[in-house]
Amino acid sequence: MIETRSADGAVHRTIIWVVVDGGDVLIRSVNGTAGRWYREAVAHPEVALHVAGRRITGRVEAATDSDTVERCSAALITKYRADPALDTMLIPRILPTTLRVVATT
């Protein structure tokens, strides 16, 4: 789950898919640039991931170079191969929403 903030400071939590590859924590918006969490994270890059009962703070940064996008797609395929929604995460217009989360704690 990702925690983001709106322009007025409201906190939102959204379930997302997270993958780790080569030490990089990567996320991608299934709704492309229209996704609320994605818009909020890009506008206010300080986010938190909620994983296994822990809150991990971080900062998002664009990860749109072809190598990272490819690594993210491969990791999504490996982790979520049985999920029928996987194909949606691999649509070309969605790929540019790949972000890296860099821990700040």
PDB file as gemmi writes it, atoms N, CA and C in Angstrom:
CRYST1    1.000    1.000    1.000  90.00  90.00  90.00 P 1                      
ATOM      1  N   MET A   1       0.849  -1.157   0.000  1.00  0.00           N  
ATOM      2  CA  MET A   1       0.000   0.000   0.000  1.00  0.00           C  
ATOM      3  C   MET A   1       0.905   1.234   0.000  1.00  0.00           C  
ATOM      4  N   ILE A   2       0.496   2.248  -0.780  1.00  0.00           N  
ATOM      5  CA  ILE A   2       1.249   3.498  -0.802  1.00  0.00           C  
ATOM      6  C   ILE A   2       0.426   4.577  -0.120  1.00  0.00           C  
ATOM      7  N   GLU A   3       1.118   5.426   0.598  1.00  0.00           N  
ATOM      8  CA  GLU A   3       0.493   6.573   1.255  1.00  0.00           C  
ATOM      9  C   GLU A   3       1.006   7.841   0.581  1.00  0.00           C  
ATOM     10  N   THR A   4       0.065   8.634   0.081  1.00  0.00           N  
ATOM     11  CA  THR A   4       0.400   9.883  -0.589  1.00  0.00           C  
ATOM     12  C   THR A   4      -0.384  11.017   0.054  1.00  0.00           C  
ATOM     13  N   ARG A   5      -0.034  12.251  -0.333  1.00  0.00           N  
ATOM     14  CA  ARG A   5      -0.744  13.426   0.171  1.00  0.00           C  
ATOM     15  C   ARG A   5      -1.247  14.269  -0.989  1.00  0.00           C  
ATOM     16  N   SER A   6      -2.447  14.781  -0.825  1.00  0.00           N  
ATOM     17  CA  SER A   6      -3.001  15.684  -1.828  1.00  0.00           C  
ATOM     18  C   SER A   6      -2.434  17.080  -1.600  1.00  0.00           C  
ATOM     19  N   ALA A   7      -2.762  17.999  -2.499  1.00  0.00           N  
ATOM     20  CA  ALA A   7      -2.281  19.379  -2.383  1.00  0.00           C  
ATOM     21  C   ALA A   7      -2.739  20.030  -1.086  1.00  0.00           C  
ATOM     22  N   ASP A   8      -3.912  19.642  -0.582  1.00  0.00           N  
ATOM     23  CA  ASP A   8      -4.412  20.232   0.670  1.00  0.00           C  
ATOM     24  C   ASP A   8      -3.951  19.471   1.905  1.00  0.00           C  
ATOM     25  N   GLY A   9      -3.093  18.452   1.703  1.00  0.00           N  
ATOM     26  CA  GLY A   9      -2.517  17.719   2.830  1.00  0.00           C  
ATOM     27  C   GLY A   9      -3.275  16.473   3.247  1.00  0.00           C  
ATOM     28  N   ALA A  10      -4.389  16.176   2.590  1.00  0.00           N  
ATOM     29  CA  ALA A  10      -5.137  14.966   2.934  1.00  0.00           C  
ATOM     30  C   ALA A  10      -4.304  13.730   2.596  1.00  0.00           C  
ATOM     31  N   VAL A  11      -4.293  12.762   3.500  1.00  0.00           N  
ATOM     32  CA  VAL A  11      -3.531  11.531   3.318  1.00  0.00           C  
ATOM     33  C   VAL A  11      -4.417  10.487   2.654  1.00  0.00           C  
ATOM     34  N   HIS A  12      -3.881   9.828   1.641  1.00  0.00           N  
ATOM     35  CA  HIS A  12      -4.598   8.756   0.950  1.00  0.00           C  
ATOM     36  C   HIS A  12      -3.722   7.507   0.949  1.00  0.00           C  
ATOM     37  N   ARG A  13      -4.350   6.370   1.148  1.00  0.00           N  
ATOM     38  CA  ARG A  13      -3.658   5.080   1.050  1.00  0.00           C  
ATOM     39  C   ARG A  13      -4.314   4.258  -0.047  1.00  0.00           C  
ATOM     40  N   THR A  14      -3.480   3.683  -0.887  1.00  0.00           N  
ATOM     41  CA  THR A  14      -3.958   2.921  -2.035  1.00  0.00           C  
ATOM     42  C   THR A  14      -3.159   1.632  -2.152  1.00  0.00           C  
ATOM     43  N   ILE A  15      -3.839   0.546  -2.406  1.00  0.00           N  
ATOM     44  CA  ILE A  15      -3.158  -0.724  -2.635  1.00  0.00           C  
ATOM     45  C   ILE A  15      -2.527  -0.678  -4.021  1.00  0.00           C  
ATOM     46  N   ILE A  16      -1.243  -0.985  -4.089  1.00  0.00           N  
ATOM     47  CA  ILE A  16      -0.514  -1.005  -5.360  1.00  0.00           C  
ATOM     48  C   ILE A  16       0.360  -2.253  -5.405  1.00  0.00           C  
ATOM     49  N   TRP A  17       0.885  -2.523  -6.567  1.00  0.00           N  
ATOM     50  CA  TRP A  17       1.864  -3.599  -6.737  1.00  0.00           C  
ATOM     51  C   TRP A  17       3.253  -2.995  -6.603  1.00  0.00           C  
ATOM     52  N   VAL A  18       4.083  -3.641  -5.805  1.00  0.00           N  
ATOM     53  CA  VAL A  18       5.455  -3.199  -5.574  1.00  0.00           C  
ATOM     54  C   VAL A  18       6.383  -4.353  -5.931  1.00  0.00           C  
ATOM     55  N   VAL A  19       7.464  -4.044  -6.643  1.00  0.00           N  
ATOM     56  CA  VAL A  19       8.472  -5.056  -6.933  1.00  0.00           C  
ATOM     57  C   VAL A  19       9.844  -4.530  -6.546  1.00  0.00           C  
ATOM     58  N   VAL A  20      10.738  -5.454  -6.255  1.00  0.00           N  
ATOM     59  CA  VAL A  20      12.121  -5.104  -5.946  1.00  0.00           C  
ATOM     60  C   VAL A  20      12.993  -5.815  -6.967  1.00  0.00           C  
ATOM     61  N   ASP A  21      13.886  -5.056  -7.587  1.00  0.00           N  
ATOM     62  CA  ASP A  21      14.798  -5.636  -8.565  1.00  0.00           C  
ATOM     63  C   ASP A  21      16.154  -4.962  -8.430  1.00  0.00           C  
ATOM     64  N   GLY A  22      17.171  -5.760  -8.171  1.00  0.00           N  
ATOM     65  CA  GLY A  22      18.527  -5.226  -8.074  1.00  0.00           C  
ATOM     66  C   GLY A  22      18.668  -4.146  -7.017  1.00  0.00           C  
ATOM     67  N   GLY A  23      17.889  -4.228  -5.956  1.00  0.00           N  
ATOM     68  CA  GLY A  23      17.948  -3.219  -4.903  1.00  0.00           C  
ATOM     69  C   GLY A  23      17.031  -2.040  -5.140  1.00  0.00           C  
ATOM     70  N   ASP A  24      16.408  -1.963  -6.311  1.00  0.00           N  
ATOM     71  CA  ASP A  24      15.470  -0.886  -6.604  1.00  0.00           C  
ATOM     72  C   ASP A  24      14.060  -1.306  -6.227  1.00  0.00           C  
ATOM     73  N   VAL A  25      13.344  -0.432  -5.534  1.00  0.00           N  
ATOM     74  CA  VAL A  25      11.932  -0.624  -5.253  1.00  0.00           C  
ATOM     75  C   VAL A  25      11.180   0.124  -6.345  1.00  0.00           C  
ATOM     76  N   LEU A  26      10.386  -0.611  -7.122  1.00  0.00           N  
ATOM     77  CA  LEU A  26       9.727  -0.037  -8.291  1.00  0.00           C  
ATOM     78  C   LEU A  26       8.220  -0.187  -8.194  1.00  0.00           C  
ATOM     79  N   ILE A  27       7.517   0.859  -8.635  1.00  0.00           N  
ATOM     80  CA  ILE A  27       6.060   0.856  -8.654  1.00  0.00           C  
ATOM     81  C   ILE A  27       5.598   1.429  -9.988  1.00  0.00           C  
ATOM     82  N   ARG A  28       4.357   1.120 -10.335  1.00  0.00           N  
ATOM     83  CA  ARG A  28       3.809   1.605 -11.607  1.00  0.00           C  
ATOM     84  C   ARG A  28       2.308   1.770 -11.414  1.00  0.00           C  
ATOM     85  N   SER A  29       1.744   2.772 -12.046  1.00  0.00           N  
ATOM     86  CA  SER A  29       0.317   3.056 -11.920  1.00  0.00           C  
ATOM     87  C   SER A  29      -0.492   2.310 -12.964  1.00  0.00           C  
ATOM     88  N   VAL A  30      -1.348   1.410 -12.525  1.00  0.00           N  
ATOM     89  CA  VAL A  30      -2.214   0.666 -13.440  1.00  0.00           C  
ATOM     90  C   VAL A  30      -3.177   1.597 -14.174  1.00  0.00           C  
ATOM     91  N   ASN A  31      -3.463   2.748 -13.583  1.00  0.00           N  
ATOM     92  CA  ASN A  31      -4.361   3.726 -14.209  1.00  0.00           C  
ATOM     93  C   ASN A  31      -3.594   4.813 -14.950  1.00  0.00           C  
ATOM     94  N   GLY A  32      -2.320   4.585 -15.177  1.00  0.00           N  
ATOM     95  CA  GLY A  32      -1.514   5.574 -15.888  1.00  0.00           C  
ATOM     96  C   GLY A  32      -1.429   6.885 -15.120  1.00  0.00           C  
ATOM     97  N   THR A  33      -1.277   7.962 -15.845  1.00  0.00           N  
ATOM     98  CA  THR A  33      -1.123   9.276 -15.204  1.00  0.00           C  
ATOM     99  C   THR A  33      -2.426   9.760 -14.576  1.00  0.00           C  
ATOM    100  N   ALA A  34      -3.534   9.097 -14.856  1.00  0.00           N  
ATOM    101  CA  ALA A  34      -4.822   9.487 -14.271  1.00  0.00           C  
ATOM    102  C   ALA A  34      -4.995   8.975 -12.842  1.00  0.00           C  
ATOM    103  N   GLY A  35      -4.154   8.038 -12.417  1.00  0.00           N  
ATOM    104  CA  GLY A  35      -4.285   7.476 -11.072  1.00  0.00           C  
ATOM    105  C   GLY A  35      -4.020   8.520 -10.006  1.00  0.00           C  
ATOM    106  N   ARG A  36      -4.913   8.628  -9.013  1.00  0.00           N  
ATOM    107  CA  ARG A  36      -4.757   9.641  -7.958  1.00  0.00           C  
ATOM    108  C   ARG A  36      -3.432   9.487  -7.222  1.00  0.00           C  
ATOM    109  N   TRP A  37      -3.109   8.255  -6.798  1.00  0.00           N  
ATOM    110  CA  TRP A  37      -1.879   8.094  -6.028  1.00  0.00           C  
ATOM    111  C   TRP A  37      -0.674   8.517  -6.872  1.00  0.00           C  
ATOM    112  N   TYR A  38      -0.701   8.219  -8.160  1.00  0.00           N  
ATOM    113  CA  TYR A  38       0.412   8.579  -9.033  1.00  0.00           C  
ATOM    114  C   TYR A  38       0.535  10.100  -9.141  1.00  0.00           C  
ATOM    115  N   ARG A  39      -0.573  10.775  -9.397  1.00  0.00           N  
ATOM    116  CA  ARG A  39      -0.552  12.245  -9.500  1.00  0.00           C  
ATOM    117  C   ARG A  39      -0.042  12.876  -8.205  1.00  0.00           C  
ATOM    118  N   GLU A  40      -0.531  12.361  -7.069  1.00  0.00           N  
ATOM    119  CA  GLU A  40      -0.103  12.915  -5.779  1.00  0.00           C  
ATOM    120  C   GLU A  40       1.375  12.638  -5.524  1.00  0.00           C  
ATOM    121  N   ALA A  41       1.846  11.455  -5.847  1.00  0.00           N  
ATOM    122  CA  ALA A  41       3.252  11.113  -5.613  1.00  0.00           C  
ATOM    123  C   ALA A  41       4.183  11.954  -6.473  1.00  0.00           C  
ATOM    124  N   VAL A  42       3.791  12.202  -7.719  1.00  0.00           N  
ATOM    125  CA  VAL A  42       4.626  13.023  -8.595  1.00  0.00           C  
ATOM    126  C   VAL A  42       4.641  14.479  -8.112  1.00  0.00           C  
ATOM    127  N   ALA A  43       3.488  14.963  -7.660  1.00  0.00           N  
ATOM    128  CA  ALA A  43       3.395  16.350  -7.184  1.00  0.00           C  
ATOM    129  C   ALA A  43       4.074  16.538  -5.829  1.00  0.00           C  
ATOM    130  N   HIS A  44       3.999  15.522  -4.979  1.00  0.00           N  
ATOM    131  CA  HIS A  44       4.569  15.568  -3.623  1.00  0.00           C  
ATOM    132  C   HIS A  44       5.313  14.255  -3.411  1.00  0.00           C  
ATOM    133  N   PRO A  45       6.586  14.189  -3.813  1.00  0.00           N  
ATOM    134  CA  PRO A  45       7.317  12.912  -3.877  1.00  0.00           C  
ATOM    135  C   PRO A  45       7.565  12.195  -2.554  1.00  0.00           C  
ATOM    136  N   GLU A  46       7.328  12.851  -1.425  1.00  0.00           N  
ATOM    137  CA  GLU A  46       7.506  12.157  -0.144  1.00  0.00           C  
ATOM    138  C   GLU A  46       6.306  11.241   0.073  1.00  0.00           C  
ATOM    139  N   VAL A  47       6.547   9.932   0.109  1.00  0.00           N  
ATOM    140  CA  VAL A  47       5.494   8.931   0.240  1.00  0.00           C  
ATOM    141  C   VAL A  47       5.860   7.965   1.356  1.00  0.00           C  
ATOM    142  N   ALA A  48       4.957   7.050   1.635  1.00  0.00           N  
ATOM    143  CA  ALA A  48       5.260   5.949   2.553  1.00  0.00           C  
ATOM    144  C   ALA A  48       4.682   4.681   1.949  1.00  0.00           C  
ATOM    145  N   LEU A  49       5.405   3.592   2.117  1.00  0.00           N  
ATOM    146  CA  LEU A  49       4.905   2.279   1.739  1.00  0.00           C  
ATOM    147  C   LEU A  49       4.560   1.535   3.015  1.00  0.00           C  
ATOM    148  N   HIS A  50       3.422   0.877   3.019  1.00  0.00           N  
ATOM    149  CA  HIS A  50       3.004   0.060   4.155  1.00  0.00           C  
ATOM    150  C   HIS A  50       3.202  -1.389   3.743  1.00  0.00           C  
ATOM    151  N   VAL A  51       4.160  -2.046   4.385  1.00  0.00           N  
ATOM    152  CA  VAL A  51       4.545  -3.409   4.013  1.00  0.00           C  
ATOM    153  C   VAL A  51       4.682  -4.246   5.277  1.00  0.00           C  
ATOM    154  N   ALA A  52       3.949  -5.332   5.344  1.00  0.00           N  
ATOM    155  CA  ALA A  52       4.055  -6.290   6.459  1.00  0.00           C  
ATOM    156  C   ALA A  52       3.979  -5.596   7.819  1.00  0.00           C  
ATOM    157  N   GLY A  53       3.027  -4.680   7.953  1.00  0.00           N  
ATOM    158  CA  GLY A  53       2.832  -3.999   9.231  1.00  0.00           C  
ATOM    159  C   GLY A  53       3.810  -2.871   9.512  1.00  0.00           C  
ATOM    160  N   ARG A  54       4.676  -2.572   8.570  1.00  0.00           N  
ATOM    161  CA  ARG A  54       5.656  -1.493   8.746  1.00  0.00           C  
ATOM    162  C   ARG A  54       5.323  -0.334   7.824  1.00  0.00           C  
ATOM    163  N   ARG A  55       5.644   0.875   8.264  1.00  0.00           N  
ATOM    164  CA  ARG A  55       5.501   2.080   7.443  1.00  0.00           C  
ATOM    165  C   ARG A  55       6.909   2.543   7.079  1.00  0.00           C  
ATOM    166  N   ILE A  56       7.217   2.510   5.796  1.00  0.00           N  
ATOM    167  CA  ILE A  56       8.557   2.855   5.318  1.00  0.00           C  
ATOM    168  C   ILE A  56       8.441   4.131   4.490  1.00  0.00           C  
ATOM    169  N   THR A  57       9.113   5.182   4.947  1.00  0.00           N  
ATOM    170  CA  THR A  57       9.030   6.441   4.212  1.00  0.00           C  
ATOM    171  C   THR A  57      10.041   6.454   3.072  1.00  0.00           C  
ATOM    172  N   GLY A  58       9.683   7.180   2.031  1.00  0.00           N  
ATOM    173  CA  GLY A  58      10.556   7.256   0.876  1.00  0.00           C  
ATOM    174  C   GLY A  58      10.227   8.450   0.007  1.00  0.00           C  
ATOM    175  N   ARG A  59      10.974   8.555  -1.035  1.00  0.00           N  
ATOM    176  CA  ARG A  59      10.788   9.618  -2.017  1.00  0.00           C  
ATOM    177  C   ARG A  59      10.741   8.950  -3.385  1.00  0.00           C  
ATOM    178  N   VAL A  60       9.742   9.319  -4.198  1.00  0.00           N  
ATOM    179  CA  VAL A  60       9.653   8.728  -5.528  1.00  0.00           C  
ATOM    180  C   VAL A  60      10.421   9.574  -6.527  1.00  0.00           C  
ATOM    181  N   GLU A  61      10.929   8.881  -7.536  1.00  0.00           N  
ATOM    182  CA  GLU A  61      11.596   9.561  -8.650  1.00  0.00           C  
ATOM    183  C   GLU A  61      11.240   8.799  -9.920  1.00  0.00           C  
ATOM    184  N   ALA A  62      11.158   9.522 -11.005  1.00  0.00           N  
ATOM    185  CA  ALA A  62      10.848   8.891 -12.287  1.00  0.00           C  
ATOM    186  C   ALA A  62      11.889   7.822 -12.597  1.00  0.00           C  
ATOM    187  N   ALA A  63      11.421   6.710 -13.123  1.00  0.00           N  
ATOM    188  CA  ALA A  63      12.316   5.606 -13.499  1.00  0.00           C  
ATOM    189  C   ALA A  63      11.922   5.158 -14.896  1.00  0.00           C  
ATOM    190  N   THR A  64      11.986   6.090 -15.827  1.00  0.00           N  
ATOM    191  CA  THR A  64      11.452   5.834 -17.164  1.00  0.00           C  
ATOM    192  C   THR A  64      12.508   5.460 -18.201  1.00  0.00           C  
ATOM    193  N   ASP A  65      13.755   5.283 -17.769  1.00  0.00           N  
ATOM    194  CA  ASP A  65      14.753   4.811 -18.730  1.00  0.00           C  
ATOM    195  C   ASP A  65      14.383   3.390 -19.133  1.00  0.00           C  
ATOM    196  N   SER A  66      14.700   3.021 -20.356  1.00  0.00           N  
ATOM    197  CA  SER A  66      14.231   1.746 -20.904  1.00  0.00           C  
ATOM    198  C   SER A  66      14.683   0.536 -20.074  1.00  0.00           C  
ATOM    199  N   ASP A  67      15.889   0.571 -19.532  1.00  0.00           N  
ATOM    200  CA  ASP A  67      16.383  -0.550 -18.734  1.00  0.00           C  
ATOM    201  C   ASP A  67      15.531  -0.746 -17.483  1.00  0.00           C  
ATOM    202  N   THR A  68      15.242   0.337 -16.767  1.00  0.00           N  
ATOM    203  CA  THR A  68      14.466   0.220 -15.529  1.00  0.00           C  
ATOM    204  C   THR A  68      13.026  -0.177 -15.824  1.00  0.00           C  
ATOM    205  N   VAL A  69      12.441   0.385 -16.861  1.00  0.00           N  
ATOM    206  CA  VAL A  69      11.070   0.018 -17.233  1.00  0.00           C  
ATOM    207  C   VAL A  69      11.011  -1.475 -17.560  1.00  0.00           C  
ATOM    208  N   GLU A  70      11.990  -1.955 -18.300  1.00  0.00           N  
ATOM    209  CA  GLU A  70      12.050  -3.372 -18.649  1.00  0.00           C  
ATOM    210  C   GLU A  70      12.231  -4.246 -17.417  1.00  0.00           C  
ATOM    211  N   ARG A  71      13.114  -3.820 -16.507  1.00  0.00           N  
ATOM    212  CA  ARG A  71      13.326  -4.588 -15.270  1.00  0.00           C  
ATOM    213  C   ARG A  71      12.059  -4.628 -14.426  1.00  0.00           C  
ATOM    214  N   CYS A  72      11.352  -3.500 -14.362  1.00  0.00           N  
ATOM    215  CA  CYS A  72      10.104  -3.446 -13.608  1.00  0.00           C  
ATOM    216  C   CYS A  72       9.081  -4.392 -14.224  1.00  0.00           C  
ATOM    217  N   SER A  73       8.939  -4.360 -15.536  1.00  0.00           N  
ATOM    218  CA  SER A  73       7.991  -5.256 -16.214  1.00  0.00           C  
ATOM    219  C   SER A  73       8.332  -6.716 -15.949  1.00  0.00           C  
ATOM    220  N   ALA A  74       9.611  -7.062 -16.043  1.00  0.00           N  
ATOM    221  CA  ALA A  74      10.033  -8.449 -15.802  1.00  0.00           C  
ATOM    222  C   ALA A  74       9.725  -8.868 -14.367  1.00  0.00           C  
ATOM    223  N   ALA A  75       9.982  -7.980 -13.425  1.00  0.00           N  
ATOM    224  CA  ALA A  75       9.713  -8.298 -12.019  1.00  0.00           C  
ATOM    225  C   ALA A  75       8.209  -8.432 -11.764  1.00  0.00           C  
ATOM    226  N   LEU A  76       7.410  -7.586 -12.403  1.00  0.00           N  
ATOM    227  CA  LEU A  76       5.955  -7.700 -12.272  1.00  0.00           C  
ATOM    228  C   LEU A  76       5.474  -9.037 -12.829  1.00  0.00           C  
ATOM    229  N   ILE A  77       6.013  -9.427 -13.978  1.00  0.00           N  
ATOM    230  CA  ILE A  77       5.631 -10.705 -14.593  1.00  0.00           C  
ATOM    231  C   ILE A  77       5.988 -11.869 -13.668  1.00  0.00           C  
ATOM    232  N   THR A  78       7.169 -11.819 -13.084  1.00  0.00           N  
ATOM    233  CA  THR A  78       7.596 -12.889 -12.181  1.00  0.00           C  
ATOM    234  C   THR A  78       6.715 -12.946 -10.933  1.00  0.00           C  
ATOM    235  N   LYS A  79       6.467 -11.804 -10.329  1.00  0.00           N  
ATOM    236  CA  LYS A  79       5.746 -11.769  -9.051  1.00  0.00           C  
ATOM    237  C   LYS A  79       4.242 -11.981  -9.215  1.00  0.00           C  
ATOM    238  N   TYR A  80       3.675 -11.441 -10.282  1.00  0.00           N  
ATOM    239  CA  TYR A  80       2.217 -11.439 -10.422  1.00  0.00           C  
ATOM    240  C   TYR A  80       1.718 -12.266 -11.612  1.00  0.00           C  
ATOM    241  N   ARG A  81       2.508 -13.218 -12.078  1.00  0.00           N  
ATOM    242  CA  ARG A  81       2.182 -13.964 -13.293  1.00  0.00           C  
ATOM    243  C   ARG A  81       0.805 -14.609 -13.246  1.00  0.00           C  
ATOM    244  N   ALA A  82       0.319 -14.995 -12.099  1.00  0.00           N  
ATOM    245  CA  ALA A  82      -0.982 -15.664 -11.996  1.00  0.00           C  
ATOM    246  C   ALA A  82      -2.149 -14.681 -11.906  1.00  0.00           C  
ATOM    247  N   ASP A  83      -1.854 -13.402 -11.788  1.00  0.00           N  
ATOM    248  CA  ASP A  83      -2.920 -12.411 -11.630  1.00  0.00           C  
ATOM    249  C   ASP A  83      -3.473 -12.001 -12.988  1.00  0.00           C  
ATOM    250  N   PRO A  84      -4.788 -12.107 -13.180  1.00  0.00           N  
ATOM    251  CA  PRO A  84      -5.369 -11.754 -14.478  1.00  0.00           C  
ATOM    252  C   PRO A  84      -5.214 -10.271 -14.835  1.00  0.00           C  
ATOM    253  N   ALA A  85      -4.896  -9.434 -13.884  1.00  0.00           N  
ATOM    254  CA  ALA A  85      -4.722  -7.993 -14.150  1.00  0.00           C  
ATOM    255  C   ALA A  85      -3.311  -7.657 -14.634  1.00  0.00           C  
ATOM    256  N   LEU A  86      -2.423  -8.629 -14.677  1.00  0.00           N  
ATOM    257  CA  LEU A  86      -1.031  -8.361 -15.042  1.00  0.00           C  
ATOM    258  C   LEU A  86      -0.898  -7.643 -16.388  1.00  0.00           C  
ATOM    259  N   ASP A  87      -1.624  -8.078 -17.380  1.00  0.00           N  
ATOM    260  CA  ASP A  87      -1.499  -7.473 -18.713  1.00  0.00           C  
ATOM    261  C   ASP A  87      -1.736  -5.965 -18.695  1.00  0.00           C  
ATOM    262  N   THR A  88      -2.583  -5.507 -17.784  1.00  0.00           N  
ATOM    263  CA  THR A  88      -2.860  -4.064 -17.700  1.00  0.00           C  
ATOM    264  C   THR A  88      -1.621  -3.278 -17.288  1.00  0.00           C  
ATOM    265  N   MET A  89      -0.760  -3.893 -16.503  1.00  0.00           N  
ATOM    266  CA  MET A  89       0.453  -3.208 -16.050  1.00  0.00           C  
ATOM    267  C   MET A  89       1.531  -3.157 -17.133  1.00  0.00           C  
ATOM    268  N   LEU A  90       1.303  -3.849 -18.243  1.00  0.00           N  
ATOM    269  CA  LEU A  90       2.305  -3.941 -19.297  1.00  0.00           C  
ATOM    270  C   LEU A  90       1.890  -3.212 -20.576  1.00  0.00           C  
ATOM    271  N   ILE A  91       0.792  -2.495 -20.520  1.00  0.00           N  
ATOM    272  CA  ILE A  91       0.308  -1.726 -21.675  1.00  0.00           C  
ATOM    273  C   ILE A  91       1.293  -0.575 -21.921  1.00  0.00           C  
ATOM    274  N   PRO A  92       1.683  -0.355 -23.168  1.00  0.00           N  
ATOM    275  CA  PRO A  92       2.685   0.685 -23.464  1.00  0.00           C  
ATOM    276  C   PRO A  92       2.405   2.064 -22.864  1.00  0.00           C  
ATOM    277  N   ARG A  93       1.154   2.512 -22.825  1.00  0.00           N  
ATOM    278  CA  ARG A  93       0.878   3.848 -22.274  1.00  0.00           C  
ATOM    279  C   ARG A  93       1.046   3.912 -20.754  1.00  0.00           C  
ATOM    280  N   ILE A  94       1.101   2.748 -20.103  1.00  0.00           N  
ATOM    281  CA  ILE A  94       1.272   2.672 -18.650  1.00  0.00           C  
ATOM    282  C   ILE A  94       2.754   2.696 -18.259  1.00  0.00           C  
ATOM    283  N   LEU A  95       3.612   2.198 -19.121  1.00  0.00           N  
ATOM    284  CA  LEU A  95       5.038   2.048 -18.801  1.00  0.00           C  
ATOM    285  C   LEU A  95       5.711   3.341 -18.320  1.00  0.00           C  
ATOM    286  N   PRO A  96       5.374   4.513 -18.873  1.00  0.00           N  
ATOM    287  CA  PRO A  96       6.033   5.746 -18.408  1.00  0.00           C  
ATOM    288  C   PRO A  96       5.693   6.159 -16.975  1.00  0.00           C  
ATOM    289  N   THR A  97       4.764   5.435 -16.337  1.00  0.00           N  
ATOM    290  CA  THR A  97       4.441   5.772 -14.942  1.00  0.00           C  
ATOM    291  C   THR A  97       5.285   4.979 -13.951  1.00  0.00           C  
ATOM    292  N   THR A  98       6.326   4.333 -14.431  1.00  0.00           N  
ATOM    293  CA  THR A  98       7.216   3.591 -13.542  1.00  0.00           C  
ATOM    294  C   THR A  98       7.987   4.564 -12.660  1.00  0.00           C  
ATOM    295  N   LEU A  99       7.954   4.302 -11.356  1.00  0.00           N  
ATOM    296  CA  LEU A  99       8.657   5.149 -10.384  1.00  0.00           C  
ATOM    297  C   LEU A  99       9.560   4.284  -9.519  1.00  0.00           C  
ATOM    298  N   ARG A 100      10.642   4.876  -9.067  1.00  0.00           N  
ATOM    299  CA  ARG A 100      11.540   4.250  -8.099  1.00  0.00           C  
ATOM    300  C   ARG A 100      11.223   4.893  -6.745  1.00  0.00           C  
ATOM    301  N   VAL A 101      11.171   4.069  -5.707  1.00  0.00           N  
ATOM    302  CA  VAL A 101      10.966   4.589  -4.353  1.00  0.00           C  
ATOM    303  C   VAL A 101      12.292   4.443  -3.612  1.00  0.00           C  
ATOM    304  N   VAL A 102      12.844   5.569  -3.210  1.00  0.00           N  
ATOM    305  CA  VAL A 102      14.116   5.581  -2.483  1.00  0.00           C  
ATOM    306  C   VAL A 102      13.791   5.816  -1.008  1.00  0.00           C  
ATOM    307  N   ALA A 103      14.175   4.857  -0.163  1.00  0.00           N  
ATOM    308  CA  ALA A 103      13.879   4.960   1.274  1.00  0.00           C  
ATOM    309  C   ALA A 103      14.549   6.192   1.872  1.00  0.00           C  
ATOM    310  N   THR A 104      13.821   6.831   2.788  1.00  0.00           N  
ATOM    311  CA  THR A 104      14.386   8.000   3.480  1.00  0.00           C  
ATOM    312  C   THR A 104      14.581   7.729   4.957  1.00  0.00           C  
ATOM    313  N   THR A 105      14.254   6.513   5.411  1.00  0.00           N  
ATOM    314  CA  THR A 105      14.491   6.175   6.824  1.00  0.00           C  
ATOM    315  C   THR A 105      15.392   4.978   6.948  1.00  0.00           C  
TER     316      THR A 105                                                      
END                                                                             
